[in-house]
Amino acid sequence: MLIIYIFFYLTGDNLSLIKTVLKGILGMFVLLIVLGAVFGGSSDDTKDVSTEDDTEDVSVNDESSDTEDVSTEDVSADDEAVSDEPEVVSTSFSDFTPYLDPDSTQLQRESFFDENFKDKYVTWSGTVSTVTESSGSYAVQVVHKSSTLISDVRVEFRADQKDKLIQLKEGDPITYTAKMTRYGDILGMSAEDGVVVSTDGKEINSDVSKTASNSDETDKEIVSTPEDITTEDTSSSGEPDKEIVSTSFSDFTPYLDPDSTQLQKESFFDENFKDKYVTWSGTVSTVTESSGSYAVQVVHKSSTLISDVRVEFRADQKDKLIQLKEGDPITYTAKMTRYGEILGMSAEDGVIE
């Protein structure tokens, strides 16, 4: 600027012209600054808008991705729900053609089973042979051929099927769905994860105690005839009275019904007699002593070969027990402890009435 003013001083004649030129230059400079500010802000706004657009695009993409994920999860859940339903490969036992052919060999039957049924689900109909329970596992022996003596398929059922199984009797029709696991020529086939589909429309009666309403005609209870049955033995010992839940062996109705299953008898025993006292009358089968423990095998049914109940008596009952003979009538009070299909029932804390 100093140089410019020196120049103005030296050229005084043209001073007014030079001032005009300088003013024009300064005006253009100011104009450029203003224009730069205006267009610079506009560019920033454009960048902001572009950024917002990009953000919106990302948000839309995220939402789209989330929607696709949710849809995929829904499809997966549907697939899992469908996969829970087992695929049934056969709905008739007649599909096992080699088994029904008397001329087929064991190898043919076993090979056909492995190829068509092993580890697969079937829905078959047959006839109940036996119903059993062991350690919380419920099994039904099912007959599918009229010539079969014991069973064709042994089906292990789910625990939640107990209420249905407990109402089945030998000879009842049954339709089940189960997973076939093994073929056996002697012991028959095995299946697991069984479910009772139907019993051919037969009404299932939940009151098991009614299953032997007519059983007295076919299998009568052996009863001694004491004048008085004492349900508490507390006169001399001063022990508290025991609650007697039954005073007649005929109260065990499923046991007297020849058509009732092991599961029915065992369940009835557990619900009504287990760890409870009864006063029953029967006939002495044997009287034994072992290590100071006295036991009597008692027969309650005329068809029983050995005994129905094994009663362990108190040590103070020795004098009464030593007078008993095989075939003598006996009335006892004891605490029922266990049901057994082969060895009979067990009782303890017995007292002769």
mmCIF file of C-alpha atoms in Angstrom:
data_model
loop_
_atom_site.group_PDB
_atom_site.id
_atom_site.type_symbol
_atom_site.label_atom_id
_atom_site.label_comp_id
_atom_site.label_asym_id
_atom_site.label_seq_id
_atom_site.Cartn_x
_atom_site.Cartn_y
_atom_site.Cartn_z
ATOM 1 C CA MET A 1 0.000 0.000 0.000
ATOM 2 C CA LEU A 2 2.890 2.397 0.731
ATOM 3 C CA ILE A 3 4.157 1.894 -2.796
ATOM 4 C CA ILE A 4 0.706 2.713 -4.187
ATOM 5 C CA TYR A 5 0.498 6.030 -2.267
ATOM 6 C CA ILE A 6 4.058 6.983 -3.386
ATOM 7 C CA PHE A 7 2.910 6.251 -6.911
ATOM 8 C CA PHE A 8 -0.137 8.491 -6.374
ATOM 9 C CA TYR A 9 2.136 11.231 -5.097
ATOM 10 C CA LEU A 10 4.442 11.046 -8.069
ATOM 11 C CA THR A 11 1.529 11.005 -10.522
ATOM 12 C CA GLY A 12 -0.651 13.662 -9.056
ATOM 13 C CA ASP A 13 -2.292 14.585 -12.350
ATOM 14 C CA ASN A 14 -3.872 11.216 -12.756
ATOM 15 C CA LEU A 15 -4.769 10.754 -9.083
ATOM 16 C CA SER A 16 -8.514 10.805 -9.522
ATOM 17 C CA LEU A 17 -8.329 8.194 -12.287
ATOM 18 C CA ILE A 18 -6.173 5.896 -10.216
ATOM 19 C CA LYS A 19 -8.520 6.191 -7.213
ATOM 20 C CA THR A 20 -11.416 5.147 -9.397
ATOM 21 C CA VAL A 21 -9.504 2.080 -10.618
ATOM 22 C CA LEU A 22 -8.569 1.079 -7.066
ATOM 23 C CA LYS A 23 -12.145 1.403 -5.887
ATOM 24 C CA GLY A 24 -13.233 -0.901 -8.694
ATOM 25 C CA ILE A 25 -10.587 -3.480 -7.744
ATOM 26 C CA LEU A 26 -11.606 -3.365 -4.071
ATOM 27 C CA GLY A 27 -15.267 -3.725 -5.025
ATOM 28 C CA MET A 28 -14.507 -6.814 -7.107
ATOM 29 C CA PHE A 29 -12.506 -8.278 -4.235
ATOM 30 C CA VAL A 30 -15.371 -7.752 -1.805
ATOM 31 C CA LEU A 31 -17.794 -9.275 -4.358
ATOM 32 C CA LEU A 32 -15.607 -12.355 -4.704
ATOM 33 C CA ILE A 33 -15.512 -12.793 -0.931
ATOM 34 C CA VAL A 34 -19.323 -12.520 -0.695
ATOM 35 C CA LEU A 35 -19.833 -14.961 -3.589
ATOM 36 C CA GLY A 36 -17.333 -17.371 -2.044
ATOM 37 C CA ALA A 37 -19.206 -17.305 1.248
ATOM 38 C CA VAL A 38 -22.558 -17.889 -0.470
ATOM 39 C CA PHE A 39 -21.457 -20.793 -2.669
ATOM 40 C CA GLY A 40 -19.394 -22.341 0.129
ATOM 41 C CA GLY A 41 -22.485 -22.535 2.427
ATOM 42 C CA SER A 42 -24.526 -23.971 -0.411
ATOM 43 C CA SER A 43 -21.926 -26.703 -0.897
ATOM 44 C CA ASP A 44 -22.025 -27.540 2.837
ATOM 45 C CA ASP A 45 -25.811 -27.794 2.701
ATOM 46 C CA THR A 46 -25.520 -30.130 -0.286
ATOM 47 C CA LYS A 47 -23.069 -32.276 1.652
ATOM 48 C CA ASP A 48 -25.444 -32.384 4.649
ATOM 49 C CA VAL A 49 -28.364 -33.405 2.463
ATOM 50 C CA SER A 50 -26.232 -36.063 0.814
ATOM 51 C CA THR A 51 -25.182 -37.339 4.230
ATOM 52 C CA GLU A 52 -28.788 -37.474 5.400
ATOM 53 C CA ASP A 53 -29.749 -39.372 2.252
ATOM 54 C CA ASP A 54 -26.944 -41.837 2.876
ATOM 55 C CA THR A 55 -28.091 -42.250 6.498
ATOM 56 C CA GLU A 56 -31.649 -42.892 5.396
ATOM 57 C CA ASP A 57 -30.425 -45.461 2.865
ATOM 58 C CA VAL A 58 -28.428 -47.232 5.572
ATOM 59 C CA SER A 59 -31.456 -47.208 7.898
ATOM 60 C CA VAL A 60 -33.664 -48.655 5.179
ATOM 61 C CA ASN A 61 -31.064 -51.302 4.438
ATOM 62 C CA ASP A 62 -30.824 -52.157 8.157
ATOM 63 C CA GLU A 63 -34.588 -52.420 8.442
ATOM 64 C CA SER A 64 -34.703 -54.573 5.335
ATOM 65 C CA SER A 65 -31.971 -56.786 6.761
ATOM 66 C CA ASP A 66 -33.824 -57.085 10.080
ATOM 67 C CA THR A 67 -37.013 -58.000 8.236
ATOM 68 C CA GLU A 68 -35.167 -60.658 6.278
ATOM 69 C CA ASP A 69 -33.652 -62.022 9.522
ATOM 70 C CA VAL A 70 -37.049 -62.157 11.213
ATOM 71 C CA SER A 71 -38.546 -63.853 8.181
ATOM 72 C CA THR A 72 -35.725 -66.385 8.183
ATOM 73 C CA GLU A 73 -36.250 -67.049 11.894
ATOM 74 C CA ASP A 74 -39.970 -67.535 11.344
ATOM 75 C CA VAL A 75 -39.311 -70.005 8.559
ATOM 76 C CA SER A 76 -36.785 -71.835 10.715
ATOM 77 C CA ALA A 77 -39.278 -72.004 13.603
ATOM 78 C CA ASP A 78 -41.919 -73.349 11.230
ATOM 79 C CA ASP A 79 -39.490 -75.944 9.930
ATOM 80 C CA GLU A 80 -38.682 -77.020 13.481
ATOM 81 C CA ALA A 81 -42.367 -77.268 14.336
ATOM 82 C CA VAL A 82 -42.945 -79.444 11.310
ATOM 83 C CA SER A 83 -39.902 -81.588 12.107
ATOM 84 C CA ASP A 84 -41.358 -82.368 15.567
ATOM 85 C CA GLU A 85 -44.091 -84.357 13.877
ATOM 86 C CA PRO A 86 -42.685 -87.827 13.138
ATOM 87 C CA GLU A 87 -43.056 -89.132 9.620
ATOM 88 C CA VAL A 88 -45.188 -92.267 9.668
ATOM 89 C CA VAL A 89 -43.980 -94.747 7.047
ATOM 90 C CA SER A 90 -46.680 -97.374 7.578
ATOM 91 C CA THR A 91 -50.273 -97.353 8.790
ATOM 92 C CA SER A 92 -50.974 -101.083 8.564
ATOM 93 C CA PHE A 93 -49.102 -104.090 9.906
ATOM 94 C CA SER A 94 -49.889 -105.831 6.621
ATOM 95 C CA ASP A 95 -47.184 -103.634 5.057
ATOM 96 C CA PHE A 96 -44.678 -105.991 6.698
ATOM 97 C CA THR A 97 -45.350 -108.592 3.999
ATOM 98 C CA PRO A 98 -42.457 -111.010 4.705
ATOM 99 C CA TYR A 99 -43.569 -111.313 8.350
ATOM 100 C CA LEU A 100 -46.988 -112.497 7.217
ATOM 101 C CA ASP A 101 -45.521 -114.987 4.745
ATOM 102 C CA PRO A 102 -45.000 -118.371 6.470
ATOM 103 C CA ASP A 103 -42.432 -119.364 3.832
ATOM 104 C CA SER A 104 -40.174 -116.323 4.280
ATOM 105 C CA THR A 105 -36.839 -116.742 6.057
ATOM 106 C CA GLN A 106 -35.587 -114.891 9.107
ATOM 107 C CA LEU A 107 -33.020 -113.111 6.921
ATOM 108 C CA GLN A 108 -35.753 -111.894 4.571
ATOM 109 C CA ARG A 109 -37.884 -110.615 7.420
ATOM 110 C CA GLU A 110 -34.989 -108.922 9.205
ATOM 111 C CA SER A 111 -33.684 -107.297 6.003
ATOM 112 C CA PHE A 112 -37.141 -106.027 5.094
ATOM 113 C CA PHE A 113 -37.534 -104.602 8.602
ATOM 114 C CA ASP A 114 -34.158 -102.821 8.526
ATOM 115 C CA GLU A 115 -34.823 -101.294 5.112
ATOM 116 C CA ASN A 116 -38.388 -100.174 5.688
ATOM 117 C CA PHE A 117 -39.122 -99.749 9.397
ATOM 118 C CA LYS A 118 -35.992 -99.499 11.544
ATOM 119 C CA ASP A 119 -35.738 -96.138 13.362
ATOM 120 C CA LYS A 120 -38.931 -95.010 11.627
ATOM 121 C CA TYR A 121 -42.440 -94.403 12.950
ATOM 122 C CA VAL A 122 -45.442 -96.596 12.206
ATOM 123 C CA THR A 123 -49.099 -96.470 13.182
ATOM 124 C CA TRP A 124 -50.331 -100.023 13.617
ATOM 125 C CA SER A 125 -53.400 -101.672 15.151
ATOM 126 C CA GLY A 126 -53.404 -104.880 17.146
ATOM 127 C CA THR A 127 -54.554 -106.587 20.343
ATOM 128 C CA VAL A 128 -53.195 -106.072 23.853
ATOM 129 C CA SER A 129 -51.379 -109.099 25.255
ATOM 130 C CA THR A 130 -49.902 -107.631 28.442
ATOM 131 C CA VAL A 131 -49.325 -104.198 29.979
ATOM 132 C CA THR A 132 -46.369 -103.809 32.337
ATOM 133 C CA GLU A 133 -44.472 -101.114 34.231
ATOM 134 C CA SER A 134 -40.861 -101.209 35.351
ATOM 135 C CA SER A 135 -38.922 -98.305 36.869
ATOM 136 C CA GLY A 136 -41.337 -95.775 35.400
ATOM 137 C CA SER A 137 -41.247 -97.333 31.922
ATOM 138 C CA TYR A 138 -44.552 -98.579 30.479
ATOM 139 C CA ALA A 139 -44.658 -101.379 27.921
ATOM 140 C CA VAL A 140 -47.406 -103.179 26.012
ATOM 141 C CA GLN A 141 -47.015 -106.507 24.256
ATOM 142 C CA VAL A 142 -49.140 -106.262 21.110
ATOM 143 C CA VAL A 143 -50.407 -109.167 18.996
ATOM 144 C CA HIS A 144 -50.849 -108.545 15.254
ATOM 145 C CA LYS A 145 -51.234 -112.104 13.933
ATOM 146 C CA SER A 146 -53.909 -114.545 15.038
ATOM 147 C CA SER A 147 -51.326 -117.329 15.270
ATOM 148 C CA THR A 148 -49.050 -115.378 17.636
ATOM 149 C CA LEU A 149 -48.830 -116.829 21.149
ATOM 150 C CA ILE A 150 -47.315 -113.966 23.163
ATOM 151 C CA SER A 151 -46.757 -110.855 21.044
ATOM 152 C CA ASP A 152 -45.449 -109.530 17.755
ATOM 153 C CA VAL A 153 -44.306 -106.100 18.956
ATOM 154 C CA ARG A 154 -43.226 -104.885 22.378
ATOM 155 C CA VAL A 155 -43.953 -101.159 22.544
ATOM 156 C CA GLU A 156 -42.449 -98.898 25.193
ATOM 157 C CA PHE A 157 -44.762 -95.927 25.690
ATOM 158 C CA ARG A 158 -44.115 -92.390 26.845
ATOM 159 C CA ALA A 159 -44.651 -91.710 30.539
ATOM 160 C CA ASP A 160 -47.541 -89.330 29.766
ATOM 161 C CA GLN A 161 -49.513 -92.272 28.339
ATOM 162 C CA LYS A 162 -50.005 -93.925 31.742
ATOM 163 C CA ASP A 163 -53.626 -92.805 32.168
ATOM 164 C CA LYS A 164 -54.562 -94.469 28.877
ATOM 165 C CA LEU A 165 -52.481 -97.596 29.436
ATOM 166 C CA ILE A 166 -53.847 -98.226 32.907
ATOM 167 C CA GLN A 167 -57.314 -98.707 31.460
ATOM 168 C CA LEU A 168 -56.301 -101.390 28.964
ATOM 169 C CA LYS A 169 -56.989 -105.071 29.535
ATOM 170 C CA GLU A 170 -55.675 -108.180 27.873
ATOM 171 C CA GLY A 171 -57.511 -108.713 24.604
ATOM 172 C CA ASP A 172 -58.407 -105.039 24.124
ATOM 173 C CA PRO A 173 -57.846 -103.551 20.651
ATOM 174 C CA ILE A 174 -55.210 -100.847 20.416
ATOM 175 C CA THR A 175 -53.865 -98.484 17.772
ATOM 176 C CA TYR A 176 -50.487 -96.921 18.489
ATOM 177 C CA THR A 177 -47.794 -94.803 16.890
ATOM 178 C CA ALA A 178 -44.218 -95.739 17.785
ATOM 179 C CA LYS A 179 -40.642 -95.776 16.529
ATOM 180 C CA MET A 180 -39.543 -99.256 15.476
ATOM 181 C CA THR A 181 -36.099 -100.121 16.848
ATOM 182 C CA ARG A 182 -35.347 -103.838 16.541
ATOM 183 C CA TYR A 183 -36.474 -107.026 14.836
ATOM 184 C CA GLY A 184 -36.340 -110.310 16.717
ATOM 185 C CA ASP A 185 -37.528 -113.655 15.406
ATOM 186 C CA ILE A 186 -38.061 -115.165 18.863
ATOM 187 C CA LEU A 187 -38.773 -112.213 21.141
ATOM 188 C CA GLY A 188 -40.586 -110.244 18.472
ATOM 189 C CA MET A 189 -40.056 -106.656 17.399
ATOM 190 C CA SER A 190 -39.337 -103.718 19.674
ATOM 191 C CA ALA A 191 -40.558 -100.130 19.480
ATOM 192 C CA GLU A 192 -40.197 -96.994 21.601
ATOM 193 C CA ASP A 193 -41.654 -93.500 22.065
ATOM 194 C CA GLY A 194 -45.139 -95.017 21.823
ATOM 195 C CA VAL A 195 -48.392 -93.068 21.883
ATOM 196 C CA VAL A 196 -51.873 -94.564 22.162
ATOM 197 C CA VAL A 197 -53.844 -93.326 19.151
ATOM 198 C CA SER A 198 -57.126 -95.052 19.917
ATOM 199 C CA THR A 199 -58.756 -98.129 21.356
ATOM 200 C CA ASP A 200 -61.243 -98.440 18.480
ATOM 201 C CA GLY A 201 -63.689 -96.020 20.033
ATOM 202 C CA LYS A 202 -64.040 -98.066 23.198
ATOM 203 C CA GLU A 203 -64.929 -95.845 26.128
ATOM 204 C CA ILE A 204 -62.113 -95.861 28.654
ATOM 205 C CA ASN A 205 -63.255 -96.026 32.248
ATOM 206 C CA SER A 206 -60.935 -94.176 34.601
ATOM 207 C CA ASP A 207 -62.296 -95.994 37.638
ATOM 208 C CA VAL A 208 -60.058 -99.044 37.732
ATOM 209 C CA SER A 209 -61.808 -100.338 40.844
ATOM 210 C CA LYS A 210 -64.778 -101.309 38.689
ATOM 211 C CA THR A 211 -62.783 -103.637 36.458
ATOM 212 C CA ALA A 212 -63.531 -106.707 38.534
ATOM 213 C CA SER A 213 -67.189 -106.266 39.399
ATOM 214 C CA ASN A 214 -67.968 -109.821 38.334
ATOM 215 C CA SER A 215 -64.689 -111.426 39.341
ATOM 216 C CA ASP A 216 -66.067 -113.095 42.470
ATOM 217 C CA GLU A 217 -67.802 -115.664 40.256
ATOM 218 C CA THR A 218 -64.538 -116.777 38.630
ATOM 219 C CA ASP A 219 -62.031 -116.426 41.427
ATOM 220 C CA LYS A 220 -63.362 -116.378 44.961
ATOM 221 C CA GLU A 221 -61.496 -115.033 47.942
ATOM 222 C CA ILE A 222 -60.612 -117.530 50.655
ATOM 223 C CA VAL A 223 -61.887 -116.105 53.933
ATOM 224 C CA SER A 224 -61.586 -117.471 57.427
ATOM 225 C CA THR A 225 -64.599 -116.954 59.656
ATOM 226 C CA PRO A 226 -63.498 -115.451 62.970
ATOM 227 C CA GLU A 227 -66.313 -114.096 65.052
ATOM 228 C CA ASP A 228 -64.680 -110.725 65.530
ATOM 229 C CA ILE A 229 -61.977 -109.019 63.461
ATOM 230 C CA THR A 230 -59.950 -106.618 65.575
ATOM 231 C CA THR A 231 -58.472 -103.791 63.574
ATOM 232 C CA GLU A 232 -56.235 -102.416 66.326
ATOM 233 C CA ASP A 233 -53.936 -104.329 68.636
ATOM 234 C CA THR A 234 -53.414 -101.721 71.309
ATOM 235 C CA SER A 235 -54.933 -103.187 74.443
ATOM 236 C CA SER A 236 -51.650 -104.377 75.927
ATOM 237 C CA SER A 237 -48.949 -102.487 74.049
ATOM 238 C CA GLY A 238 -50.445 -99.021 74.353
ATOM 239 C CA GLU A 239 -49.424 -98.200 70.777
ATOM 240 C CA PRO A 240 -51.393 -95.616 68.816
ATOM 241 C CA ASP A 241 -54.245 -96.930 66.705
ATOM 242 C CA LYS A 242 -53.424 -97.739 63.088
ATOM 243 C CA GLU A 243 -55.704 -96.657 60.312
ATOM 244 C CA ILE A 244 -56.993 -99.761 58.578
ATOM 245 C CA VAL A 245 -57.798 -99.000 54.926
ATOM 246 C CA SER A 246 -59.196 -102.445 54.088
ATOM 247 C CA THR A 247 -60.749 -105.334 56.025
ATOM 248 C CA SER A 248 -61.287 -107.684 53.071
ATOM 249 C CA PHE A 249 -58.946 -108.925 50.370
ATOM 250 C CA SER A 250 -61.824 -108.542 47.904
ATOM 251 C CA ASP A 251 -61.206 -104.783 48.084
ATOM 252 C CA PHE A 252 -58.235 -105.446 45.794
ATOM 253 C CA THR A 253 -60.603 -105.789 42.845
ATOM 254 C CA PRO A 254 -58.120 -105.737 39.918
ATOM 255 C CA TYR A 255 -56.170 -108.596 41.538
ATOM 256 C CA LEU A 256 -59.284 -110.774 41.379
ATOM 257 C CA ASP A 257 -60.025 -109.896 37.753
ATOM 258 C CA PRO A 258 -58.298 -112.398 35.425
ATOM 259 C CA ASP A 259 -58.390 -109.857 32.569
ATOM 260 C CA SER A 260 -56.687 -107.009 34.444
ATOM 261 C CA THR A 261 -53.093 -106.171 33.528
ATOM 262 C CA GLN A 262 -50.038 -106.026 35.753
ATOM 263 C CA LEU A 263 -50.012 -102.245 35.387
ATOM 264 C CA GLN A 264 -53.616 -101.997 36.568
ATOM 265 C CA LYS A 265 -52.984 -104.192 39.596
ATOM 266 C CA GLU A 266 -49.734 -102.466 40.542
ATOM 267 C CA SER A 267 -51.207 -98.969 40.140
ATOM 268 C CA PHE A 268 -54.269 -99.896 42.201
ATOM 269 C CA PHE A 269 -52.024 -101.328 44.924
ATOM 270 C CA ASP A 270 -49.816 -98.225 45.049
ATOM 271 C CA GLU A 271 -52.797 -95.871 45.241
ATOM 272 C CA ASN A 272 -54.832 -97.789 47.806
ATOM 273 C CA PHE A 273 -52.626 -100.069 49.917
ATOM 274 C CA LYS A 274 -48.929 -99.191 49.727
ATOM 275 C CA ASP A 275 -47.504 -98.205 53.154
ATOM 276 C CA LYS A 276 -50.977 -98.602 54.672
ATOM 277 C CA TYR A 277 -52.410 -101.173 57.063
ATOM 278 C CA VAL A 278 -54.950 -103.822 56.118
ATOM 279 C CA THR A 279 -56.716 -106.569 58.019
ATOM 280 C CA TRP A 280 -57.148 -109.521 55.692
ATOM 281 C CA SER A 281 -58.117 -113.158 56.101
ATOM 282 C CA GLY A 282 -56.650 -116.090 54.165
ATOM 283 C CA THR A 283 -55.030 -119.499 54.439
ATOM 284 C CA VAL A 284 -51.537 -120.329 55.673
ATOM 285 C CA SER A 285 -49.200 -121.668 52.980
ATOM 286 C CA THR A 286 -45.886 -121.733 54.849
ATOM 287 C CA VAL A 287 -44.441 -120.378 58.103
ATOM 288 C CA THR A 288 -40.702 -119.619 58.200
ATOM 289 C CA GLU A 289 -38.108 -118.038 60.489
ATOM 290 C CA SER A 290 -34.812 -116.431 59.452
ATOM 291 C CA SER A 291 -32.435 -114.505 61.730
ATOM 292 C CA GLY A 292 -35.210 -113.786 64.213
ATOM 293 C CA SER A 293 -37.657 -112.662 61.508
ATOM 294 C CA TYR A 294 -40.920 -114.598 61.140
ATOM 295 C CA ALA A 295 -42.817 -114.757 57.877
ATOM 296 C CA VAL A 296 -46.042 -116.366 56.701
ATOM 297 C CA GLN A 297 -47.000 -116.964 53.079
ATOM 298 C CA VAL A 298 -50.762 -116.380 52.874
ATOM 299 C CA VAL A 299 -53.109 -117.583 50.120
ATOM 300 C CA HIS A 300 -56.156 -115.415 49.328
ATOM 301 C CA LYS A 301 -57.295 -116.849 45.978
ATOM 302 C CA SER A 302 -58.318 -120.445 45.324
ATOM 303 C CA SER A 303 -56.236 -120.510 42.128
ATOM 304 C CA THR A 304 -53.008 -119.355 43.825
ATOM 305 C CA LEU A 305 -50.266 -121.986 43.905
ATOM 306 C CA ILE A 306 -47.852 -120.617 46.513
ATOM 307 C CA SER A 307 -49.075 -117.371 48.081
ATOM 308 C CA ASP A 308 -50.619 -113.999 47.405
ATOM 309 C CA VAL A 309 -49.043 -112.095 50.311
ATOM 310 C CA ARG A 310 -45.824 -112.672 52.239
ATOM 311 C CA VAL A 311 -46.278 -111.201 55.716
ATOM 312 C CA GLU A 312 -43.368 -110.506 58.033
ATOM 313 C CA PHE A 313 -44.609 -110.610 61.633
ATOM 314 C CA ARG A 314 -43.355 -108.921 64.764
ATOM 315 C CA ALA A 315 -41.038 -110.940 66.987
ATOM 316 C CA ASP A 316 -43.628 -110.924 69.785
ATOM 317 C CA GLN A 317 -45.950 -112.986 67.556
ATOM 318 C CA LYS A 318 -43.749 -116.072 67.733
ATOM 319 C CA ASP A 319 -45.950 -117.940 70.207
ATOM 320 C CA LYS A 320 -48.980 -117.586 67.918
ATOM 321 C CA LEU A 321 -47.039 -118.369 64.738
ATOM 322 C CA ILE A 322 -45.509 -121.552 66.127
ATOM 323 C CA GLN A 323 -48.981 -123.031 66.458
ATOM 324 C CA LEU A 324 -49.935 -122.509 62.814
ATOM 325 C CA LYS A 325 -49.979 -125.297 60.239
ATOM 326 C CA GLU A 326 -50.252 -125.255 56.479
ATOM 327 C CA GLY A 327 -53.892 -124.871 55.468
ATOM 328 C CA ASP A 328 -54.910 -123.142 58.710
ATOM 329 C CA PRO A 329 -57.089 -120.035 58.392
ATOM 330 C CA ILE A 330 -55.454 -116.781 59.469
ATOM 331 C CA THR A 331 -56.519 -113.199 59.986
ATOM 332 C CA TYR A 332 -53.730 -110.659 60.226
ATOM 333 C CA THR A 333 -53.136 -106.924 60.340
ATOM 334 C CA ALA A 334 -50.027 -105.712 58.512
ATOM 335 C CA LYS A 335 -48.529 -102.828 56.610
ATOM 336 C CA MET A 336 -48.488 -103.441 52.847
ATOM 337 C CA THR A 337 -45.133 -102.536 51.299
ATOM 338 C CA ARG A 338 -44.763 -103.923 47.765
ATOM 339 C CA TYR A 339 -46.671 -105.464 44.883
ATOM 340 C CA GLY A 340 -45.097 -108.223 42.834
ATOM 341 C CA GLU A 341 -46.622 -110.075 39.900
ATOM 342 C CA ILE A 342 -44.521 -113.218 40.312
ATOM 343 C CA LEU A 343 -43.479 -113.269 43.969
ATOM 344 C CA GLY A 344 -46.722 -111.793 45.214
ATOM 345 C CA MET A 345 -47.255 -108.895 47.609
ATOM 346 C CA SER A 346 -45.165 -108.105 50.678
ATOM 347 C CA ALA A 347 -46.236 -106.812 54.085
ATOM 348 C CA GLU A 348 -44.493 -106.059 57.376
ATOM 349 C CA ASP A 349 -45.205 -105.291 61.029
ATOM 350 C CA GLY A 350 -47.720 -108.154 61.039
ATOM 351 C CA VAL A 351 -49.953 -109.086 63.939
ATOM 352 C CA ILE A 352 -52.206 -112.153 64.189
ATOM 353 C CA GLU A 353 -55.753 -111.196 65.094
#
